[in-house]
Amino acid sequence: MLEQLKRAGLKLTPQRIAIVRELATDLTHPTAQDLFERLRPTYPTMSFATVYNTLDALAKLGLVGALRLGSAVRFDPNTTVHHHAVCDACGIVVDLPASPPPPSVTRSIEEAHDFQVRVEERTYRGRCGRCAHVGQ
Ligand SMILES: [Zn+2]
Ligand SMILES: [Zn+2]
């Protein structure tokens, strides 16, 4: 990921490297704010704009996924096509395996809506195991 950032012309500052490292191993789909708060104790001079712009650049290069859930954009180091399950109560996001949609589905979307499907990504909403138990 770092190598590709450099090739895209972004200077690899220690702060940017830290942001990439933090996200690369994070499977919780953090927001820019989450990462900013986590890194701030180690990098007190880091600004939110640095975190956001770095994540935005990574997303534009296709090196991370950007997932819009409600008003928040959550970043995802998993760039393979996959679905998500989102907990209504705690907001946890879980990766689910995805298989490509059947050609008949994409064809009917193309015909009915004049839209070429690239990928199918679904979001399932409900309660994670932990929150389901609390509610009982
Ligand atoms: Zn939950
Ligand atoms: Zn994901």
Tab-separated table of C-alpha atoms and ligand atoms in Angstrom:
chain	number	residue	atom	x	y	z
A	1	MET	CA	0.000	0.000	0.000
A	2	LEU	CA	2.841	2.391	0.922
A	3	GLU	CA	4.653	1.627	-2.322
A	4	GLN	CA	1.545	2.447	-4.358
A	5	LEU	CA	0.987	5.681	-2.477
A	6	LYS	CA	4.497	6.752	-3.311
A	7	ARG	CA	4.009	5.834	-6.966
A	8	ALA	CA	0.874	7.995	-6.980
A	9	GLY	CA	3.033	10.951	-6.041
A	10	LEU	CA	2.170	11.253	-2.365
A	11	LYS	CA	5.071	12.004	-0.058
A	12	LEU	CA	5.458	9.321	2.560
A	13	THR	CA	5.631	11.328	5.747
A	14	PRO	CA	5.869	9.475	9.078
A	15	GLN	CA	2.281	10.512	9.789
A	16	ARG	CA	0.990	9.122	6.498
A	17	ILE	CA	2.869	5.859	7.071
A	18	ALA	CA	1.294	5.596	10.529
A	19	ILE	CA	-2.195	6.140	9.090
A	20	VAL	CA	-1.690	3.451	6.445
A	21	ARG	CA	-0.250	1.013	9.020
A	22	GLU	CA	-3.132	1.621	11.395
A	23	LEU	CA	-5.773	1.035	8.740
A	24	ALA	CA	-4.077	-1.948	7.065
A	25	THR	CA	-4.539	-4.140	10.137
A	26	ASP	CA	-7.925	-2.766	11.184
A	27	LEU	CA	-10.929	-4.896	10.309
A	28	THR	CA	-13.449	-2.705	12.149
A	29	HIS	CA	-14.035	-0.304	9.198
A	30	PRO	CA	-12.980	2.819	11.127
A	31	THR	CA	-13.975	6.352	10.198
A	32	ALA	CA	-11.335	9.038	9.666
A	33	GLN	CA	-12.309	10.343	13.100
A	34	ASP	CA	-11.684	6.926	14.717
A	35	LEU	CA	-8.195	6.719	13.231
A	36	PHE	CA	-7.460	10.339	14.093
A	37	GLU	CA	-8.337	9.797	17.745
A	38	ARG	CA	-6.316	6.592	17.918
A	39	LEU	CA	-3.194	8.161	16.380
A	40	ARG	CA	-3.351	11.529	18.147
A	41	PRO	CA	-1.655	10.385	21.387
A	42	THR	CA	1.391	9.209	19.364
A	43	TYR	CA	1.302	12.071	16.837
A	44	PRO	CA	0.052	15.153	18.720
A	45	THR	CA	0.775	17.442	15.759
A	46	MET	CA	-1.281	15.372	13.334
A	47	SER	CA	-4.343	17.179	12.003
A	48	PHE	CA	-7.677	15.653	11.125
A	49	ALA	CA	-7.219	16.961	7.576
A	50	THR	CA	-4.024	14.911	7.186
A	51	VAL	CA	-5.837	11.763	8.249
A	52	TYR	CA	-8.839	12.463	6.069
A	53	ASN	CA	-6.847	13.469	2.981
A	54	THR	CA	-4.594	10.420	3.236
A	55	LEU	CA	-7.590	8.085	3.500
A	56	ASP	CA	-9.329	9.901	0.662
A	57	ALA	CA	-6.239	9.524	-1.552
A	58	LEU	CA	-6.019	5.804	-0.728
A	59	ALA	CA	-9.696	5.369	-1.584
A	60	LYS	CA	-9.353	7.227	-4.904
A	61	LEU	CA	-6.432	4.968	-5.827
A	62	GLY	CA	-8.577	1.955	-5.007
A	63	LEU	CA	-6.172	0.833	-2.288
A	64	VAL	CA	-8.845	0.905	0.381
A	65	GLY	CA	-12.603	0.692	0.232
A	66	ALA	CA	-14.773	3.628	1.297
A	67	LEU	CA	-18.109	2.583	2.677
A	68	ARG	CA	-20.839	5.176	3.108
A	69	LEU	CA	-23.077	4.239	6.001
A	70	GLY	CA	-25.459	7.002	6.964
A	71	SER	CA	-23.475	10.202	7.331
A	72	ALA	CA	-20.131	8.540	8.089
A	73	VAL	CA	-17.603	7.242	5.584
A	74	ARG	CA	-15.875	4.147	6.911
A	75	PHE	CA	-12.622	2.923	5.456
A	76	ASP	CA	-11.932	-0.692	4.639
A	77	PRO	CA	-8.525	-2.294	3.983
A	78	ASN	CA	-10.284	-5.250	2.370
A	79	THR	CA	-10.517	-4.329	-1.335
A	80	THR	CA	-11.937	-7.627	-2.526
A	81	VAL	CA	-15.660	-7.571	-3.328
A	82	HIS	CA	-17.572	-8.414	-0.188
A	83	HIS	CA	-20.815	-7.711	1.611
A	84	HIS	CA	-21.223	-6.094	5.011
A	85	ALA	CA	-23.358	-6.761	8.049
A	86	VAL	CA	-23.948	-3.661	10.184
A	87	CYS	CA	-25.226	-3.758	13.762
A	88	ASP	CA	-28.033	-1.233	14.410
A	89	ALA	CA	-27.076	-0.990	18.065
A	90	CYS	CA	-23.265	-0.665	18.259
A	91	GLY	CA	-22.466	0.067	14.616
A	92	ILE	CA	-19.958	-2.778	14.235
A	93	VAL	CA	-19.345	-3.712	10.582
A	94	VAL	CA	-18.560	-7.310	9.692
A	95	ASP	CA	-17.191	-8.508	6.329
A	96	LEU	CA	-19.177	-11.229	4.600
A	97	PRO	CA	-18.051	-13.229	1.578
A	98	ALA	CA	-19.721	-12.320	-1.718
A	99	SER	CA	-20.157	-14.158	-4.968
A	100	PRO	CA	-20.713	-12.240	-8.209
A	101	PRO	CA	-24.360	-11.599	-9.130
A	102	PRO	CA	-25.821	-13.950	-11.764
A	103	PRO	CA	-25.569	-12.523	-15.323
A	104	SER	CA	-29.376	-12.502	-15.595
A	105	VAL	CA	-29.540	-10.028	-12.681
A	106	THR	CA	-26.955	-7.623	-14.081
A	107	ARG	CA	-28.532	-7.878	-17.532
A	108	SER	CA	-31.994	-6.980	-16.253
A	109	ILE	CA	-30.569	-3.976	-14.369
A	110	GLU	CA	-28.806	-2.821	-17.526
A	111	GLU	CA	-31.961	-3.157	-19.581
A	112	ALA	CA	-34.385	-1.628	-17.096
A	113	HIS	CA	-32.210	1.232	-15.814
A	114	ASP	CA	-29.578	1.756	-18.516
A	115	PHE	CA	-26.891	1.122	-15.910
A	116	GLN	CA	-23.817	-1.058	-16.251
A	117	VAL	CA	-23.171	-3.034	-13.089
A	118	ARG	CA	-19.547	-3.305	-11.964
A	119	VAL	CA	-19.946	-4.995	-8.592
A	120	GLU	CA	-22.700	-5.878	-6.211
A	121	GLU	CA	-22.214	-4.903	-2.601
A	122	ARG	CA	-24.924	-5.591	-0.082
A	123	THR	CA	-25.416	-4.237	3.395
A	124	TYR	CA	-27.275	-6.395	5.880
A	125	ARG	CA	-28.582	-4.628	8.973
A	126	GLY	CA	-29.481	-6.173	12.276
A	127	ARG	CA	-27.890	-6.966	15.612
A	128	CYS	CA	-24.503	-8.481	16.293
A	129	GLY	CA	-24.275	-11.395	18.725
A	130	ARG	CA	-23.188	-9.224	21.614
A	131	CYS	CA	-25.992	-6.656	21.238
A	132	ALA	CA	-28.620	-9.358	20.647
A	133	HIS	CA	-27.745	-10.861	24.030
A	134	VAL	CA	-27.856	-7.517	25.832
A	135	GLY	CA	-31.360	-6.864	24.498
A	136	GLN	CA	-32.767	-10.112	25.864
B	1	ZN	ZN	-23.770	-4.686	18.100
B	2	ZN	ZN	-15.467	-4.593	4.591
